[in-house]
Amino acid sequence: MELKRQLFRQNLLRSRAFTQITLDDDCIVKDNKPDLLNIIHTRGSVIFEDVKVSSQTVWVTGQLRFVVLYRSEDNRLESFTDSINFGEKIFMDEVEERDTVNLSGDLEDLNISAINSRKLAVRALLGIHAVCEVPVEEEIVSGVENDPDIQQKSRTMQLLALTSAKKDILRVHSDIALPQSSPNIGHLLYDYVEVRNRQVICTGEQMQIQGEAYVNVLYSSPEGKMEWYETMVPFSESIEGGMTGTQPICWVHCQTKEYEVEPAEDYDGEMRALSLNLSMDVEMKLWEERNVELLADVYSLETNLVPQKEMVCAKKLLIKNEAKLRISEQMKLAEEQERILQLCSFEGHAEMDHVEPVENGLQVEGILTVDILYATTDDSFPIAHTQEQIPFTQIVDVPGMKGHTEDISYEIEPAINQLAVNLLDNERFEVKAVISLQTIVQQEVCMEKIVDIHKEPLDAVELMKQPGIVGYIVKKEEQLWDIARHFHTTEAEIMETNGLKSADVQQGDKLLIVKKVSEC
């Protein structure tokens, strides 16, 4: 007996883990920097350097990189960058040495305080998510070939077949010219780069990633005057997708790896330009919605067929969409904070706190954190910082979802599409933002699959007990194939005897059934 087989590729979650790392260290103000009077603003990021996987263990090394913007004792604005190394062992069940483990890190808390004018205490809490997915190929039996005497029952299911899963690094370079109204750059004090309004155009062969890099810098002119400049740098870069043919379903996760902003000379040799180098880690998965035909059951009038079955699980797509949330909130400075003369820069970060499956959707709760640097009305304290946190809640529509179900898996990637801060007066301002929630929801479908079929002799005694001819009334949800098998005949014979044009029968239909016995 020749079975028709096909391969079906998918990603299976092997293990998932989460751990927190507490860092507590001191750092020294660099020798070429003036003494510190007070800290204005700090910012940090988690950088992974090396991942070593062994049996049930993942060893991770990396750095906490941070920037300190401060006021010096000689009343100047200064900044410096430093880092703290870390290493952590993460235990992951079932992970083997050759598996690939994907990491993502969150800086959950950062506190930097001055011990003295040359020494700082750095305390941080890092959260690390580790996920191990492995590609597997399932062999699916879709039918029996070259044997017309075998009656076959098949079913078709629309499932997600993994076609490509890969990582890449997206690099963006841009030379930015200062406007004519801005003075030359003497010394770059502080810079910030954030990717906004990211869009992915996926054809399978190529992944087109478009967006804008928000660039903000504070610098001093050659005369010592403090200046700030912000701009949006559009980018559009391509990455090979590794898939040809039908339109794929794409899931792309982008995370800023590192960036560098350096002063540069313009065409006239003056320091009136900025050189931007930005790199992003890109993780992408491509699926194809495929109609997979499975052999569900078999029988023969000449021999007893015994199918061997195993359970197999695959995923089908429920929904892939982008929900957008608009935020508009008026904020006020605390009484002890310096009043605002002019806004210099604002940084945003959207993160999820909790996701709750609800009826027909996912309820996402999170926080938009906005850091604002502004010029003050006090000449002796020219720059100040304030941070605002705005909670948000959004329902992502998932039609047909019924609250908590173990067979549902989802990925949600929050991102800031737009962010603006408008000054209302010297102590009030309005934050406006558009947050996108890229979402993919999949449902696990488990079923029996036939892996092999054995032949056994027919039970002649049992066959003789069955009536040679019978009148039968179709029951609810019965199929003609199952009726034919029960009465030892075929669909074609029943259709011919009853003058049926199709195998579709309904509850209450009356059939005349004649047992079919093979001639010896």
C-alpha angles and dihedrals in degrees: 000000000000116000121203109228135187133186121239118192125205143153118251125198106238100175143347129195141173128199138171127220124201116207122195116173144132127241131195126227106248118259094244092056126084123246117285121246101174138343117248103180141351132196132180143182138194117240122188115211107174138009122194118187124200133158107316091336135094120191113203128190128182148123140267103220118194141177125213120200110193147164113246126221090253088058097255129135111244140164140189138186126224140160142213121212121225138183127192137179113219120195114219122177117233095007114141132200097261096047122112116235120197117210134199124181133203126195096222096178137004125184121176119177134173118252091180137331092289104031134063133191113223121197121174141166116212125193118204124193116196122191128181118195123174128199113236132183117218118202109222123195107217101175152326117273131213097006113101093177092069114089111218132198117197136178130200123220129185105228138166112256115195110232102170139006120176148140129230142164120243114207125196125189126182137166111217122200119209116236118257091252093061120086124235121281115258101166129357108228106176138356137187131186126188131175114230138176094019117184131181124210108193124192097159095242091061138018113214111201115192132177147114130273111217106213122191126174137179115203142161121238122232086263091056097253116143116239136174133201134184133185143161117241114199118214137183120184134170130223125186111255097195097221132105132186125031126037106275132217106242133200116185126181116193124187126177107246100184142322138200129203115190132176112248140183121257125221090283093054094252124131094251102120140073126216113213123197115178128175127188131191108232123198115183138180125189124197135181121213101231131185101229117197115211127190102235103179143347140197139170134206090219103048141012111259118204113192119205111219138194133185117253128182127204137162134248127196118254098175144333116193147129121248118199126207125195120209127193118171134161115218135189131208119246116257094252095052123099115258120255122255097168137346114247106180143339129205126197137199127180120197136169121239100181141001119201123188109227136170107305095350156026120271109216121197121187149138132252109210117199123189115196129194115195142173112248133217090241111091091200091056104036101170130042137171135219131180126206128188119202119190119216138188126198135173114221107206115238107169113217096017112139106201119261111017125158093215093063122092127178144177123206124186116192118205138168113245097175134009129178134165117200122196113230099177137327093296106023131067138168124232117207122182143162114211121192123207109201105201138185121181123191133183124213114230118195123194143156117264128194112240100173142355126221126199123225131173117270117257098245094188093054091045092053090054092062116092117253093224130017141171112230136188114211114242128216115297093356119148126216091235091060092046090051092050092049093053095041099248138096137262090244093054093050092047092050094046093049099036093242119167094200140020092245110115130176135213109280097025113141119225136185108216126193119194112238117216121187116239115244 
